Amino acid sequence: MRTAALLLGALLAAPARAAQAPAPDYGILLLAHGGDPDWNAAIERLRARADASVPTEAALGMADARSIQAAVDRLQARGARRVIAVPFFVNSRSEVMDQTRYVLGLAPKPSEVLRRAAERMMAAPAKDGPPDFVMKRMMAAMMSPARLKTRLPVVLTSALDDAPLVSRILLERARALSRRPGAETVVLVAHGPVDDAAMPAWERVLARQAAFVRREGAFRAARWAILRD
């Protein structure tokens, strides 16, 4: 399955559909973690650009069934007969992706790892007062057993993983900060999974990304680290 980066890159590079060209029979469901207004606005710009070629709707949150349902309903109303779900997440091997597969009807069980993590976060004492409304809503969505209700076939692509586009972005950012690459070490830091069993997959991806940045940027070395909640 093509990765999110490859599929979105192809769509954004393509010209808008000609007026006489038949509309595609599928729609794209863009899955992205919600954030501050600037981040959400950037996701909306990405959605709008893809929408110029293929009907595209976005669902923000971490496997938020309500957001996903609303987005799929919009795609169906626009004439989509099948859905290609494109997760704008870092790694395909994560509890969020596992829960997303469940919500989309592609896995028989929800992520037990994600449920336990959400329960711990809700129970933990807050340092600056109780969790705000947005955090509570996100945690409730993570623990919800709700699933997508649709008759449309759904396909889920892989996440970003070690897509070449991501490697180039990391390289460009390292070069922008560099002064003497031959004497410098680049450190890639990732927000890792909760699940211990998922760690090897993250480590393999980060090792490949680091090797690419070191080689193409002629850096002295490149290392990686994972921060986990």
Coordinates of C-alpha atoms in Angstrom, one line a residue:
M1 CA 0.0 0.0 0.0
R2 CA 1.3 3.4 -0.9
T3 CA 2.3 5.6 2.0
A4 CA 0.5 8.8 3.0
A5 CA 3.4 11.0 1.8
L6 CA 3.6 9.3 -1.6
L7 CA -0.2 9.5 -2.2
L8 CA -0.6 13.1 -1.1
G9 CA 2.5 14.2 -2.9
A10 CA 1.2 12.8 -6.2
L11 CA -2.2 14.4 -5.7
L12 CA -0.7 17.8 -4.8
A13 CA 1.6 17.7 -7.8
A14 CA -1.1 16.9 -10.2
P15 CA -3.1 19.7 -12.0
A16 CA -6.7 20.2 -11.0
R17 CA -9.2 18.0 -12.9
A18 CA -10.2 19.4 -16.3
A19 CA -13.8 20.4 -16.4
Q20 CA -14.6 17.7 -18.9
A21 CA -12.8 14.9 -17.1
P22 CA -15.0 12.4 -15.2
A23 CA -14.9 12.8 -11.4
P24 CA -13.2 9.9 -9.6
D25 CA -15.5 7.4 -7.9
Y26 CA -13.6 7.5 -4.6
G27 CA -12.9 10.1 -2.0
I28 CA -9.9 10.7 0.3
L29 CA -10.3 10.7 4.1
L30 CA -7.3 12.7 5.5
L31 CA -6.6 11.6 9.0
A32 CA -4.5 14.0 11.1
H33 CA -3.9 14.8 14.7
G34 CA -5.6 18.0 15.7
G35 CA -3.5 20.9 17.0
D36 CA -3.5 24.6 17.5
P37 CA -5.2 27.0 15.0
D38 CA -2.1 27.3 12.9
W39 CA -1.6 23.5 12.6
N40 CA -5.3 22.9 11.9
A41 CA -5.2 25.7 9.2
A42 CA -2.2 24.0 7.6
I43 CA -4.2 20.7 7.4
E44 CA -7.1 22.5 5.9
R45 CA -4.9 24.0 3.2
L46 CA -3.5 20.5 2.4
R47 CA -7.1 19.2 2.3
A48 CA -8.2 21.9 -0.1
R49 CA -5.2 21.3 -2.4
A50 CA -6.0 17.6 -2.6
D51 CA -9.7 18.4 -3.0
A52 CA -8.9 20.2 -6.3
S53 CA -8.1 16.7 -7.8
V54 CA -10.1 14.3 -5.7
P55 CA -12.9 14.9 -3.2
T56 CA -11.1 15.1 0.1
E57 CA -12.3 15.5 3.7
A58 CA -10.3 15.7 6.9
A59 CA -10.9 14.1 10.3
L60 CA -8.9 15.6 13.1
G61 CA -8.0 13.7 16.3
M62 CA -6.5 10.4 17.3
A63 CA -8.9 7.8 15.9
D64 CA -11.9 10.0 16.8
A65 CA -14.9 8.1 15.6
R66 CA -17.2 11.1 15.5
S67 CA -14.8 13.2 13.4
I68 CA -14.2 10.2 11.0
Q69 CA -17.9 9.5 10.7
A70 CA -18.7 13.1 9.8
A71 CA -15.9 13.2 7.2
V72 CA -17.0 10.0 5.6
D73 CA -20.7 11.2 5.5
R74 CA -19.5 14.3 3.7
L75 CA -17.6 12.2 1.2
Q76 CA -20.6 10.0 0.5
A77 CA -22.8 13.1 0.1
R78 CA -20.4 14.3 -2.5
G79 CA -20.8 11.1 -4.5
A80 CA -17.8 9.0 -3.3
R81 CA -18.4 5.2 -3.7
R82 CA -15.3 4.1 -1.8
V83 CA -12.9 5.8 0.6
I84 CA -9.2 5.9 0.7
A85 CA -8.1 6.8 4.2
V86 CA -4.7 8.5 4.4
P87 CA -3.2 8.8 7.9
F88 CA -1.0 11.8 8.3
F89 CA 0.7 10.1 11.2
V90 CA 4.4 9.4 11.8
N91 CA 4.5 5.6 12.0
S92 CA 2.2 2.7 10.8
R93 CA 3.0 0.7 13.9
S94 CA 1.3 2.5 16.7
E95 CA -1.7 2.2 19.0
V96 CA -3.3 5.2 17.3
M97 CA -3.1 3.4 14.0
D98 CA -4.4 0.2 15.6
Q99 CA -7.4 2.1 16.9
T100 CA -7.9 3.8 13.6
R101 CA -8.1 0.4 11.9
Y102 CA -10.7 -0.7 14.4
V103 CA -12.8 2.5 13.9
L104 CA -12.7 2.1 10.1
G105 CA -13.9 -1.5 10.5
L106 CA -10.5 -3.0 9.3
A107 CA -9.6 -4.7 12.7
P108 CA -11.9 -6.7 14.9
K109 CA -10.8 -5.2 18.3
P110 CA -10.0 -1.8 19.6
S111 CA -6.5 -1.0 20.8
E112 CA -6.2 -2.1 24.4
V113 CA -2.9 -0.3 24.7
L114 CA -4.5 3.0 23.7
R115 CA -7.4 2.5 26.1
R116 CA -5.1 1.9 29.1
A117 CA -3.0 4.9 28.2
A118 CA -6.0 7.1 28.0
E119 CA -7.3 5.9 31.3
R120 CA -3.9 6.6 32.9
M121 CA -3.8 10.1 31.5
M122 CA -7.4 10.8 32.7
A123 CA -6.6 9.5 36.2
A124 CA -3.2 11.3 36.6
P125 CA -3.3 14.5 38.7
A126 CA -2.9 17.6 36.5
K127 CA 0.0 19.9 37.3
D128 CA -1.8 23.0 36.4
G129 CA -5.4 22.1 37.3
P130 CA -7.8 19.6 35.8
P131 CA -7.6 18.6 32.1
D132 CA -9.2 21.1 29.8
F133 CA -12.3 20.4 27.7
V134 CA -10.2 19.6 24.6
M135 CA -8.0 17.1 26.4
K136 CA -11.1 15.4 28.0
R137 CA -12.8 15.1 24.7
M138 CA -9.7 13.6 23.1
M139 CA -9.3 11.1 25.9
A140 CA -13.0 10.1 25.7
A141 CA -12.6 9.6 22.0
M142 CA -9.6 7.3 22.5
M143 CA -11.5 5.1 24.9
S144 CA -14.7 5.0 22.9
P145 CA -15.8 1.7 21.3
A146 CA -17.7 3.6 18.5
R147 CA -17.0 2.5 14.9
L148 CA -17.6 4.0 11.5
K149 CA -21.1 3.2 10.1
T150 CA -21.0 3.1 6.3
R151 CA -21.6 0.8 3.4
L152 CA -18.7 2.3 1.4
P153 CA -15.6 0.2 1.0
V154 CA -12.7 1.7 3.0
V155 CA -8.9 1.2 2.3
L156 CA -6.3 2.5 4.7
T157 CA -2.8 3.5 3.4
S158 CA 0.3 3.2 5.6
A159 CA 1.5 6.3 7.6
L160 CA 4.5 8.5 6.7
D161 CA 7.1 5.9 8.0
D162 CA 10.4 6.4 6.1
A163 CA 8.9 7.8 2.9
P164 CA 11.5 9.6 0.8
L165 CA 9.6 12.9 1.1
V166 CA 10.0 12.8 4.9
S167 CA 13.7 12.0 4.5
R168 CA 14.2 15.1 2.3
I169 CA 12.3 17.3 4.7
L170 CA 14.5 16.1 7.6
L171 CA 17.6 16.7 5.5
E172 CA 16.6 20.2 4.5
R173 CA 15.9 21.2 8.1
A174 CA 19.3 19.8 9.3
R175 CA 21.1 21.7 6.5
A176 CA 19.3 24.9 7.4
L177 CA 20.8 24.7 11.0
S178 CA 24.2 23.4 9.9
R179 CA 27.5 25.4 9.9
R180 CA 30.1 22.7 9.5
P181 CA 28.4 19.4 8.6
G182 CA 31.6 17.4 8.7
A183 CA 32.0 18.3 12.4
E184 CA 28.4 18.0 13.4
T185 CA 26.1 15.3 14.7
V186 CA 22.4 15.4 13.8
V187 CA 19.9 14.0 16.4
L188 CA 16.4 13.0 15.2
V189 CA 13.9 13.0 18.1
A190 CA 10.5 11.2 17.7
H191 CA 7.4 11.0 19.8
G192 CA 7.3 7.2 20.2
P193 CA 4.6 4.7 20.8
V194 CA 3.2 3.6 24.2
D195 CA 3.4 -0.1 23.2
D196 CA 6.8 -1.7 23.8
A197 CA 6.1 -4.2 21.0
A198 CA 5.9 -1.4 18.5
M199 CA 9.4 0.0 19.4
P200 CA 11.4 -2.1 16.9
A201 CA 9.4 -0.8 14.0
W202 CA 10.0 2.8 15.1
E203 CA 13.7 2.1 15.6
R204 CA 14.1 0.7 12.1
V205 CA 12.4 3.7 10.5
L206 CA 14.5 6.2 12.5
A207 CA 17.7 4.3 11.7
R208 CA 17.0 4.5 8.0
Q209 CA 16.1 8.2 8.2
A210 CA 19.2 9.0 10.2
A211 CA 21.4 7.1 7.8
F212 CA 19.9 9.1 4.9
V213 CA 20.4 12.5 6.6
R214 CA 24.0 11.6 7.5
R215 CA 24.9 10.4 4.0
E216 CA 23.2 13.0 1.9
G217 CA 24.1 15.9 4.3
A218 CA 27.8 14.8 4.7
F219 CA 27.4 15.1 8.5
R220 CA 29.9 13.6 10.9
A221 CA 27.1 11.4 12.4
A222 CA 23.4 11.1 12.8
R223 CA 21.7 9.6 15.8
W224 CA 18.1 9.2 16.8
A225 CA 16.1 9.2 20.1
I226 CA 12.5 8.4 21.0
L227 CA 10.5 10.2 23.7
R228 CA 7.6 8.2 25.2
D229 CA 4.8 9.4 27.4

